[in-house]
Amino acid sequence: MVEKGSVDQIFINTSDIGIIEEQYSIKNIEKGDKVIVTGNIGDHGTTIALDRYNLNIKGNLKSDCTPVNAITNKLKEYYPYIKIMKDPTRGGVATTLNEISSLSKNLGICVWKDKIPIKNEVKAISEMLGLDPLYMACEGRIVILLVLTMGELKIDLILIGCEN
């Protein structure tokens, strides 16, 4: 992110290229699949909003922008149970879940709002700005739908809902 008017050269944005394995498909989502998020949500979007609106709010909030390969590497033993993994950067967790639900086999997604990990700072700033943290950008997070129960997972992930 750069200050308005300070750009005097070209900036290049990159995208990842990879192979989508056959088993990772919205078509494979079924009733009872679990919805997992890999960490707190809304930190990045809130940090950007603070900067964009020149809000001088003190606190420990910082962007959650980080590569997700460390997370996906820890998930390797669970790959056979994962239906889909999606980056909630644009539109946040709510948009990601809406996209998944709208493309699935007429299934809805039940989310337990009290289970969604949102820092108090993010909640307070979002409320002050009239924003919903569920729609705030999340860098360095993954939304995962999988068939396992939480008791079968040996890594720290947060169950926030299920396919309905």
Backbone as a printed PyTorch tensor [residue, N CA C, xyz], in Angstrom:
tensor([[[  0.8420,  -1.1580,   0.0000],
         [  0.0000,   0.0000,   0.0000],
         [  0.8980,   1.2340,   0.0000]],

        [[  0.5690,   2.1940,  -0.8380],
         [  1.3400,   3.4290,  -0.9120],
         [  0.4060,   4.6220,  -0.7390]],

        [[  0.9670,   5.7360,  -0.3170],
         [  0.1680,   6.9410,  -0.1230],
         [ -0.3430,   7.4620,  -1.4570]],

        [[ -1.5380,   8.0520,  -1.4230],
         [ -2.1490,   8.6260,  -2.6080],
         [ -1.2210,   9.6890,  -3.2000]],

        [[ -1.0090,   9.6090,  -4.5030],
         [ -0.1860,  10.5860,  -5.1920],
         [  1.3030,  10.3170,  -5.1520]],

        [[  1.7310,   9.2690,  -4.4660],
         [  3.1710,   9.0190,  -4.3500],
         [  3.6910,   8.0080,  -5.3690]],

        [[  2.8350,   7.4990,  -6.2180],
         [  3.2490,   6.4930,  -7.1930],
         [  3.8700,   7.1910,  -8.4000]],

        [[  5.1200,   6.8660,  -8.6950],
         [  5.7780,   7.4550,  -9.8580],
         [  6.3640,   6.3860, -10.7830]],

        [[  6.0730,   5.1170, -10.4640],
         [  6.5600,   4.0260, -11.2870],
         [  5.4690,   2.9690, -11.3990]],

        [[  5.7370,   1.9500, -12.1570],
         [  4.7840,   0.8610, -12.3430],
         [  4.8680,  -0.1010, -11.1630]],

        [[  3.7120,  -0.5500, -10.7020],
         [  3.6410,  -1.5860,  -9.6750],
         [  3.0810,  -2.8400, -10.3310]],

        [[  3.6670,  -3.9770, -10.0340],
         [  3.2160,  -5.2370, -10.6170],
         [  2.6200,  -6.0980,  -9.5170]],

        [[  1.4450,  -6.6160,  -9.7860],
         [  0.7740,  -7.5230,  -8.8630],
         [  0.8980,  -8.9320,  -9.4310]],

        [[  1.1140,  -9.9160,  -8.5950],
         [  1.2850, -11.2820,  -9.0850],
         [  0.1670, -12.1860,  -8.5910]],

        [[  0.0210, -13.2960,  -9.2520],
         [ -0.9340, -14.3270,  -8.8560],
         [ -0.2180, -15.6630,  -8.8430]],

        [[ -0.7420, -16.5760,  -8.0600],
         [ -0.1700, -17.9230,  -8.0260],
         [ -0.7760, -18.7680,  -9.1300]],

        [[  0.0080, -19.6900,  -9.6020],
         [ -0.4620, -20.6480, -10.5900],
         [ -0.2020, -22.0270, -10.0130]],

        [[ -1.1810, -22.8990, -10.1220],
         [ -1.0020, -24.2370,  -9.5790],
         [ -1.9650, -25.2090, -10.2170]],

        [[ -1.9360, -26.4020,  -9.7160],
         [ -2.8120, -27.4610, -10.2150],
         [ -3.8890, -27.7140,  -9.1740]],

        [[ -5.1330, -27.7150,  -9.6210],
         [ -6.2390, -28.0240,  -8.7250],
         [ -6.4660, -29.5330,  -8.7860]],

        [[ -6.2970, -30.1640,  -7.6640],
         [ -6.5010, -31.6060,  -7.6050],
         [ -7.9860, -31.9310,  -7.7810]],

        [[ -8.2750, -33.0720,  -8.3410],
         [ -9.6430, -33.5050,  -8.6400],
         [-10.5450, -33.4820,  -7.4120]],

        [[-10.0130, -33.9140,  -6.2560],
         [-10.8740, -34.0350,  -5.0790],
         [-11.2800, -32.6820,  -4.5000]],

        [[-10.5810, -31.6060,  -4.8660],
         [-10.9140, -30.2920,  -4.3280],
         [-11.8960, -29.6020,  -5.2550]],

        [[-13.1620, -29.7390,  -4.9380],
         [-14.1950, -29.1820,  -5.7970],
         [-15.4410, -28.8720,  -4.9820]],

        [[-16.0670, -27.7780,  -5.3150],
         [-17.3260, -27.4220,  -4.6640],
         [-18.3600, -28.5140,  -4.9050]],

        [[-18.2440, -29.2160,  -6.0340],
         [-19.1890, -30.2970,  -6.3410],
         [-19.1270, -31.4200,  -5.3110]],

        [[-18.0240, -31.5410,  -4.5930],
         [-17.8590, -32.6260,  -3.6210],
         [-18.3750, -32.2880,  -2.2260]],

        [[-18.8200, -31.0600,  -2.0170],
         [-19.3130, -30.6540,  -0.7000],
         [-20.6350, -31.3580,  -0.4160]],

        [[-20.7540, -31.8560,   0.8260],
         [-21.9580, -32.5850,   1.2240],
         [-22.4690, -32.0880,   2.5670]],

        [[-23.7180, -32.3790,   2.8250],
         [-24.3170, -32.0410,   4.1110],
         [-23.4850, -32.6770,   5.2240]],

        [[-23.2060, -31.9120,   6.2660],
         [-22.4230, -32.4080,   7.3950],
         [-20.9510, -32.0530,   7.3490]],

        [[-20.4510, -31.5730,   6.1980],
         [-19.0520, -31.1430,   6.1280],
         [-18.8350, -29.9810,   7.0930]],

        [[-17.6500, -29.9010,   7.6410],
         [-17.3180, -28.8740,   8.6280],
         [-16.6840, -27.6580,   7.9560]],

        [[-16.9660, -26.4840,   8.5100],
         [-16.3810, -25.2330,   8.0270],
         [-15.3270, -24.7990,   9.0430]],

        [[-14.1060, -24.6300,   8.5720],
         [-12.9660, -24.3000,   9.4250],
         [-12.3530, -22.9890,   8.9310]],

        [[-11.8590, -22.1840,   9.8630],
         [-11.0670, -21.0090,   9.5020],
         [ -9.7420, -21.1240,  10.2600]],

        [[ -8.6690, -20.6660,   9.6330],
         [ -7.3360, -20.9190,  10.1890],
         [ -6.8150, -19.8350,  11.1250]],

        [[ -7.6560, -18.9070,  11.5220],
         [ -7.2130, -17.8800,  12.4670],
         [ -8.2030, -16.7450,  12.5710]],

        [[ -7.8310, -15.7150,  13.3300],
         [ -8.6930, -14.5410,  13.4960],
         [ -9.0170, -13.9260,  12.1460]],

        [[-10.2190, -13.3670,  12.0440],
         [-10.6080, -12.7460,  10.7810],
         [-10.7510, -11.2350,  10.9410]],

        [[-10.6000, -10.5320,   9.8270],
         [-10.8430,  -9.1000,   9.7790],
         [ -9.6730,  -8.2100,  10.1450]],

        [[ -8.5680,  -8.7750,  10.5950],
         [ -7.4210,  -7.9570,  11.0150],
         [ -6.8930,  -7.0970,   9.8590]],

        [[ -6.7000,  -7.7190,   8.7130],
         [ -6.1360,  -7.0050,   7.5660],
         [ -7.0670,  -5.8830,   7.1110]],

        [[ -8.3230,  -6.2050,   6.8940],
         [ -9.2810,  -5.2020,   6.4290],
         [ -9.4210,  -4.0410,   7.3930]],

        [[ -9.3990,  -4.3330,   8.6760],
         [ -9.5080,  -3.2840,   9.6880],
         [ -8.2590,  -2.4120,   9.6970]],

        [[ -7.0940,  -3.0220,   9.5810],
         [ -5.8370,  -2.2710,   9.5270],
         [ -5.8250,  -1.3360,   8.3200]],

        [[ -6.2800,  -1.8290,   7.1870],
         [ -6.3500,  -1.0150,   5.9680],
         [ -7.3320,   0.1390,   6.1660]],

        [[ -8.4910,  -0.1430,   6.7740],
         [ -9.4920,   0.9070,   7.0180],
         [ -8.9320,   1.9980,   7.9260]],

        [[ -8.2050,   1.6090,   8.9630],
         [ -7.5980,   2.5980,   9.8650],
         [ -6.6650,   3.5320,   9.0980]],

        [[ -5.8690,   2.9610,   8.2120],
         [ -4.9400,   3.7650,   7.4250],
         [ -5.6830,   4.6140,   6.3910]],

        [[ -6.6290,   4.0030,   5.7070],
         [ -7.3700,   4.6910,   4.6470],
         [ -8.1150,   5.9160,   5.1730]],

        [[ -8.7100,   5.7820,   6.3560],
         [ -9.5000,   6.8780,   6.9290],
         [ -8.6870,   7.7310,   7.9050]],

        [[ -7.3720,   7.5340,   7.9100],
         [ -6.4690,   8.3080,   8.7780],
         [ -6.9280,   8.3260,  10.2310]],

        [[ -7.3220,   7.1730,  10.7310],
         [ -7.7630,   7.0730,  12.1210],
         [ -6.5610,   6.7710,  12.9960]],

        [[ -6.3410,   7.5990,  13.9560],
         [ -5.1870,   7.4680,  14.8400],
         [ -5.6020,   6.7090,  16.0960]],

        [[ -5.8780,   5.4390,  15.9410],
         [ -6.3190,   4.6170,  17.0670],
         [ -5.1410,   3.7800,  17.5420]],

        [[ -4.8510,   3.8800,  18.8050],
         [ -3.7450,   3.1130,  19.3910],
         [ -4.2040,   1.6770,  19.6350]],

        [[ -3.2880,   0.7600,  19.5250],
         [ -3.6030,  -0.6390,  19.7790],
         [ -2.5540,  -1.5490,  19.1770]],

        [[ -2.8020,  -2.8240,  19.2550],
         [ -1.8550,  -3.8240,  18.7590],
         [ -2.2870,  -4.4440,  17.4420]],

        [[ -3.2780,  -3.8650,  16.8060],
         [ -3.8080,  -4.4440,  15.5850],
         [ -2.8260,  -4.2710,  14.4340]],

        [[ -2.6140,  -5.3590,  13.6780],
         [ -1.7850,  -5.2860,  12.4790],
         [ -2.3480,  -6.2540,  11.4550]],

        [[ -1.9570,  -6.0630,  10.2240],
         [ -2.4430,  -6.9080,   9.1450],
         [ -2.0590,  -8.3640,   9.3920]],

        [[ -2.9510,  -9.2610,   9.0030],
         [ -2.6650, -10.6920,   9.1150],
         [ -2.0520, -11.2200,   7.8170]],

        [[ -1.5320, -10.3260,   6.9950],
         [ -0.9510, -10.6890,   5.7080],
         [  0.2690, -11.5860,   5.9220]],

        [[  0.1760, -12.7870,   5.4180],
         [  1.2590, -13.7540,   5.5480],
         [  1.0470, -14.8670,   4.5220]],

        [[  2.1010, -15.5090,   4.0650],
         [  1.9210, -16.6350,   3.1410],
         [  1.1300, -17.7640,   3.8100]],

        [[  0.3110, -18.4500,   3.0390],
         [ -0.4990, -19.5370,   3.6020],
         [  0.1490, -20.9070,   3.4370]],

        [[  1.3210, -20.9650,   2.8040],
         [  1.9420, -22.2770,   2.5750],
         [  2.3120, -22.9860,   3.8780]],

        [[  2.6350, -22.2430,   4.9370],
         [  2.9380, -22.8910,   6.2220],
         [  1.7000, -23.6200,   6.7460]],

        [[  0.5390, -23.0150,   6.5500],
         [ -0.7190, -23.6370,   6.9820],
         [ -1.0280, -24.8520,   6.1130]],

        [[ -0.9390, -24.6860,   4.7920],
         [ -1.2760, -25.8040,   3.9090],
         [ -0.3130, -26.9740,   4.0900]],

        [[  0.9450, -26.7010,   4.4060],
         [  1.8960, -27.7900,   4.6690],
         [  1.4940, -28.5960,   5.9030]],

        [[  0.9980, -27.9160,   6.9410],
         [  0.5390, -28.6190,   8.1440],
         [ -0.7160, -29.4460,   7.8790]],

        [[ -1.4450, -29.0980,   6.8390],
         [ -2.7000, -29.7870,   6.5240],
         [ -2.5160, -31.0200,   5.6420]],

        [[ -1.3000, -31.2850,   5.1890],
         [ -1.0740, -32.3480,   4.1990],
         [ -1.6870, -33.6940,   4.5790]],

        [[ -1.5750, -34.0920,   5.8400],
         [ -2.1260, -35.4000,   6.2200],
         [ -3.6550, -35.4220,   6.1560]],

        [[ -4.2710, -34.2420,   6.0940],
         [ -5.7370, -34.1580,   6.0410],
         [ -6.2630, -33.9340,   4.6230]],

        [[ -5.3910, -33.8240,   3.6450],
         [ -5.8230, -33.5710,   2.2690],
         [ -6.9270, -34.5150,   1.7870]],

        [[ -6.8820, -35.8090,   2.1070],
         [ -7.9590, -36.6870,   1.6280],
         [ -9.3470, -36.3160,   2.1770]],

        [[ -9.3930, -35.5740,   3.2740],
         [-10.6600, -35.2210,   3.9100],
         [-11.1320, -33.8160,   3.5510]],

        [[-10.2810, -33.0510,   2.9050],
         [-10.6030, -31.6630,   2.5670],
         [-11.3710, -31.6190,   1.2510]],

        [[-12.4950, -30.8860,   1.2660],
         [-13.3050, -30.7350,   0.0600],
         [-12.8710, -29.5050,  -0.7360]],

        [[-12.6100, -28.4060,  -0.0100],
         [-12.1980, -27.1730,  -0.6750],
         [-11.4620, -26.2880,   0.3280]],

        [[-10.4770, -25.5490,  -0.1680],
         [ -9.7910, -24.5220,   0.6230],
         [ -9.8820, -23.2350,  -0.1850]],

        [[-10.2430, -22.1450,   0.4840],
         [-10.4040, -20.8820,  -0.2390],
         [ -9.8320, -19.7370,   0.5820]],

        [[ -9.1740, -18.8470,  -0.1030],
         [ -8.5680, -17.6550,   0.4870],
         [ -9.6480, -16.5730,   0.6180]],

        [[ -9.9200, -16.0940,   1.8380],
         [-10.9690, -15.0790,   2.0200],
         [-10.4610, -13.6350,   1.9270]],

        [[ -9.4400, -13.4030,   1.0950],
         [ -8.8740, -12.0560,   1.0090],
         [ -9.9150, -11.0530,   0.5210]],

        [[-10.5050, -11.2810,  -0.6050],
         [-11.4860, -10.3450,  -1.1590],
         [-12.8790, -10.7110,  -0.6750]],

        [[-13.4810,  -9.8190,   0.0740],
         [-14.8510, -10.0400,   0.5400],
         [-14.9540, -10.7340,   1.8710]],

        [[-13.8450, -11.1800,   2.4140],
         [-13.8500, -11.7900,   3.7340],
         [-14.4870, -13.1650,   3.7880]],

        [[-14.6960, -13.6260,   5.0020],
         [-15.2330, -14.9680,   5.2430],
         [-16.6710, -15.0820,   4.7460]],

        [[-17.4830, -14.0580,   4.9610],
         [-18.8890, -14.1230,   4.5490],
         [-19.0210, -14.2840,   3.0390]],

        [[-18.2910, -13.4980,   2.2700],
         [-18.3530, -13.6100,   0.8130],
         [-17.8390, -14.9670,   0.3550]],

        [[-16.7740, -15.4420,   0.9620],
         [-16.2250, -16.7550,   0.6220],
         [-17.2670, -17.8470,   0.8410]],

        [[-17.9260, -17.8200,   2.0000],
         [-18.9390, -18.8360,   2.2950],
         [-20.1560, -18.6970,   1.3880]],

        [[-20.5340, -17.4550,   1.0530],
         [-21.6440, -17.2510,   0.1110],
         [-21.3130, -17.8260,  -1.2580]],

        [[-20.0870, -17.6070,  -1.7260],
         [-19.6610, -18.1520,  -3.0200],
         [-19.7030, -19.6750,  -3.0060]],

        [[-19.1810, -20.2660,  -1.9550],
         [-19.1630, -21.7270,  -1.8510],
         [-20.5850, -22.2690,  -1.8250]],

        [[-21.4370, -21.6630,  -1.0120],
         [-22.8180, -22.1280,  -0.8880],
         [-23.5760, -21.9860,  -2.2030]],

        [[-23.4040, -20.8630,  -2.8850],
         [-24.1500, -20.6340,  -4.1250],
         [-23.7120, -21.5740,  -5.2460]],

        [[-22.4960, -22.0860,  -5.1760],
         [-22.0040, -22.9980,  -6.2070],
         [-22.1400, -24.4750,  -5.8250]],

        [[-22.5670, -24.7430,  -4.5920],
         [-22.6960, -26.1370,  -4.1530],
         [-24.0540, -26.6940,  -4.5730]],

        [[-24.3220, -27.9330,  -4.2010],
         [-25.5450, -28.6380,  -4.5990],
         [-26.7460, -28.1930,  -3.7690]],

        [[-27.1570, -26.9500,  -3.9130],
         [-28.3100, -26.4240,  -3.1690],
         [-28.1680, -26.6190,  -1.6640]],

        [[-26.9660, -26.4940,  -1.1690],
         [-26.7210, -26.6120,   0.2630],
         [-26.4840, -25.2350,   0.8560]],

        [[-26.8820, -25.0700,   2.1000],
         [-26.5950, -23.8440,   2.8240],
         [-25.4510, -24.0940,   3.7860]],

        [[-24.9310, -23.0330,   4.3400],
         [-23.8630, -23.1550,   5.3230],
         [-24.3310, -22.5210,   6.6180]],

        [[-24.2990, -23.3010,   7.6760],
         [-24.6650, -22.8320,   9.0080],
         [-23.3830, -22.3910,   9.7060]],

        [[-23.3590, -21.1310,  10.1500],
         [-22.1740, -20.6030,  10.8220],
         [-22.5610, -20.1700,  12.2240]],

        [[-21.7640, -20.5790,  13.1900],
         [-21.9870, -20.1900,  14.5800],
         [-21.1900, -18.9170,  14.8330]],

        [[-21.8910, -17.7810,  14.8130],
         [-21.2250, -16.4800,  14.8930],
         [-20.3220, -16.3510,  16.1170]],

        [[-20.7460, -16.9250,  17.2410],
         [-19.9370, -16.8160,  18.4630],
         [-18.6480, -17.6270,  18.3880]],

        [[-18.5300, -18.5210,  17.4180],
         [-17.3130, -19.3320,  17.2530],
         [-16.2930, -18.6710,  16.3250]],

        [[-16.7370, -17.6600,  15.5680],
         [-15.8400, -17.0200,  14.6110],
         [-14.8280, -16.1620,  15.3700]],

        [[-13.5350, -16.4140,  15.1770],
         [-12.5100, -15.6890,  15.9340],
         [-12.2870, -14.2690,  15.4010]],

        [[-12.8100, -13.2960,  16.1540],
         [-12.6550, -11.8840,  15.7990],
         [-12.1220, -11.1580,  17.0290]],

        [[-11.0020, -10.4830,  16.8730],
         [-10.4190,  -9.7350,  17.9900],
         [-11.3650,  -8.6130,  18.4260]],

        [[-11.3480,  -8.2920,  19.7130],
         [-12.1890,  -7.2180,  20.2420],
         [-11.9030,  -5.8870,  19.5540]],

        [[-10.6330,  -5.6190,  19.2450],
         [-10.2690,  -4.3880,  18.5360],
         [-10.9560,  -4.3190,  17.1770]],

        [[-10.9660,  -5.4390,  16.4640],
         [-11.6030,  -5.4950,  15.1490],
         [-13.1020,  -5.2590,  15.2950]],

        [[-13.7190,  -5.8930,  16.2870],
         [-15.1550,  -5.6920,  16.5200],
         [-15.4640,  -4.2270,  16.7950]],

        [[-14.6960,  -3.6030,  17.6800],
         [-14.9510,  -2.2130,  18.0770],
         [-14.7610,  -1.2460,  16.9050]],

        [[-13.6680,  -1.3990,  16.1730],
         [-13.3930,  -0.4970,  15.0500],
         [-14.4170,  -0.7040,  13.9440]],

        [[-14.7650,  -1.9530,  13.6610],
         [-15.7680,  -2.2450,  12.6360],
         [-17.1040,  -1.6140,  12.9970]],

        [[-17.4870,  -1.7380,  14.2520],
         [-18.7510,  -1.1490,  14.7030],
         [-18.7090,   0.3730,  14.5600]],

        [[-17.6000,   0.9760,  14.9380],
         [-17.4440,   2.4270,  14.8420],
         [-17.5610,   2.9000,  13.3900]],

        [[-17.0270,   2.1240,  12.4520],
         [-17.0330,   2.4890,  11.0360],
         [-18.2650,   1.9790,  10.2940]],

        [[-19.1090,   1.2140,  10.9750],
         [-20.2920,   0.6580,  10.3220],
         [-19.9630,  -0.4680,   9.3570]],

        [[-18.9080,  -1.2050,   9.6450],
         [-18.4730,  -2.3130,   8.7880],
         [-18.7240,  -3.6450,   9.4860]],

        [[-18.8370,  -4.6920,   8.7040],
         [-19.0360,  -6.0350,   9.2410],
         [-17.7300,  -6.8090,   9.1030]],

        [[-17.1260,  -7.2380,  10.2190],
         [-15.8480,  -7.9520,  10.1270],
         [-15.9250,  -9.2400,   9.3120]],

        [[-17.1110,  -9.8020,   9.1630],
         [-17.2480, -11.0170,   8.3540],
         [-16.9780, -10.7410,   6.8740]],

        [[-17.1150,  -9.4760,   6.4670],
         [-16.8680,  -9.0930,   5.0740],
         [-15.5290,  -8.3790,   4.8940]],

        [[-14.7470,  -8.2820,   5.9640],
         [-13.4480,  -7.6040,   5.8910],
         [-12.3980,  -8.5500,   5.3020]],

        [[-11.4760,  -7.9770,   4.5590],
         [-10.4070,  -8.7680,   3.9450],
         [ -9.5940,  -9.5090,   5.0030]],

        [[ -9.2570, -10.7480,   4.6790],
         [ -8.4250, -11.5930,   5.5450],
         [ -7.2520, -12.0990,   4.7180]],

        [[ -6.0890, -11.5560,   4.9510],
         [ -4.8800, -12.0380,   4.2830],
         [ -4.2490, -13.0910,   5.1900]],

        [[ -3.7330, -14.1390,   4.6210],
         [ -3.0420, -15.1350,   5.4300],
         [ -3.9690, -16.0730,   6.1820]],

        [[ -5.1930, -16.1660,   5.7500],
         [ -6.1690, -17.0760,   6.3490],
         [ -6.7240, -17.9790,   5.2550]],

        [[ -7.2800, -19.1080,   5.6670],
         [ -7.9170, -20.0210,   4.7220],
         [ -9.2380, -20.4770,   5.3220]],

        [[-10.2700, -20.5230,   4.4810],
         [-11.5370, -21.1470,   4.8540],
         [-11.4970, -22.5420,   4.2440]],

        [[-11.7820, -23.5470,   5.0630],
         [-11.6760, -24.9430,   4.6360],
         [-12.9960, -25.6540,   4.9090]],

        [[-13.4560, -26.4380,   3.9600],
         [-14.5680, -27.3450,   4.2010],
         [-14.0050, -28.7520,   4.1410]],

        [[-14.2710, -29.5260,   5.1850],
         [-13.7480, -30.8810,   5.2470],
         [-14.7360, -31.8010,   5.9390]],

        [[-14.4840, -33.0850,   5.8420],
         [-15.4040, -34.0920,   6.3370],
         [-15.0740, -34.5590,   7.7490]],

        [[-13.9120, -34.2460,   8.2660],
         [-13.5000, -34.6970,   9.6020],
         [-14.2100, -33.9470,  10.7190]],

        [[-14.2280, -34.5500,  11.9050],
         [-14.6790, -33.8330,  13.0950],
         [-13.4570, -33.2040,  13.7500]],

        [[-13.6810, -32.2160,  14.5950],
         [-12.5580, -31.5090,  15.2200],
         [-11.7060, -32.4400,  16.0870]],

        [[-12.3140, -33.4530,  16.6840],
         [-11.5610, -34.3870,  17.5120],
         [-10.5260, -35.1690,  16.7320]],

        [[-10.7230, -35.2690,  15.4190],
         [ -9.7890, -36.0080,  14.5780],
         [ -8.6290, -35.1450,  14.0780]],

        [[ -8.7180, -33.8440,  14.2850],
         [ -7.6550, -32.9460,  13.8380],
         [ -6.5980, -32.7910,  14.9200]],

        [[ -5.3380, -32.8200,  14.5190],
         [ -4.2340, -32.6880,  15.4720],
         [ -3.5510, -31.3310,  15.3510]],

        [[ -4.1710, -30.4030,  14.6330],
         [ -3.6090, -29.0560,  14.5160],
         [ -4.6580, -28.0550,  14.9670]],

        [[ -4.2180, -26.8450,  15.2720],
         [ -5.0830, -25.8260,  15.8430],
         [ -5.8400, -25.0700,  14.7540]],

        [[ -7.0800, -25.4630,  14.5390],
         [ -7.9670, -24.7860,  13.6020],
         [ -9.2510, -24.4510,  14.3460]],

        [[-10.0740, -23.5680,  13.7890],
         [-11.2760, -23.1280,  14.4760],
         [-12.5100, -23.5280,  13.6850]],

        [[-13.3510, -24.3600,  14.2900],
         [-14.6060, -24.7810,  13.6830],
         [-15.6070, -23.6500,  13.8360]],

        [[-16.1520, -23.1630,  12.7160],
         [-17.1070, -22.0640,  12.7960],
         [-18.4880, -22.4320,  12.2740]],

        [[-18.6500, -23.6170,  11.6830],
         [-19.9610, -23.9790,  11.1650],
         [-19.9390, -25.3080,  10.4530]],

        [[-21.0540, -25.5870,   9.7610],
         [-21.1470, -26.8300,   9.0050],
         [-22.0390, -26.6290,   7.7930]],

        [[-21.8750, -27.5090,   6.8290],
         [-22.6990, -27.4990,   5.6310],
         [-24.0700, -27.9940,   6.0370]],

        [[-25.0890, -27.3040,   5.6140],
         [-26.4580, -27.5880,   6.0520],
         [-27.3210, -28.0560,   4.9120]]])
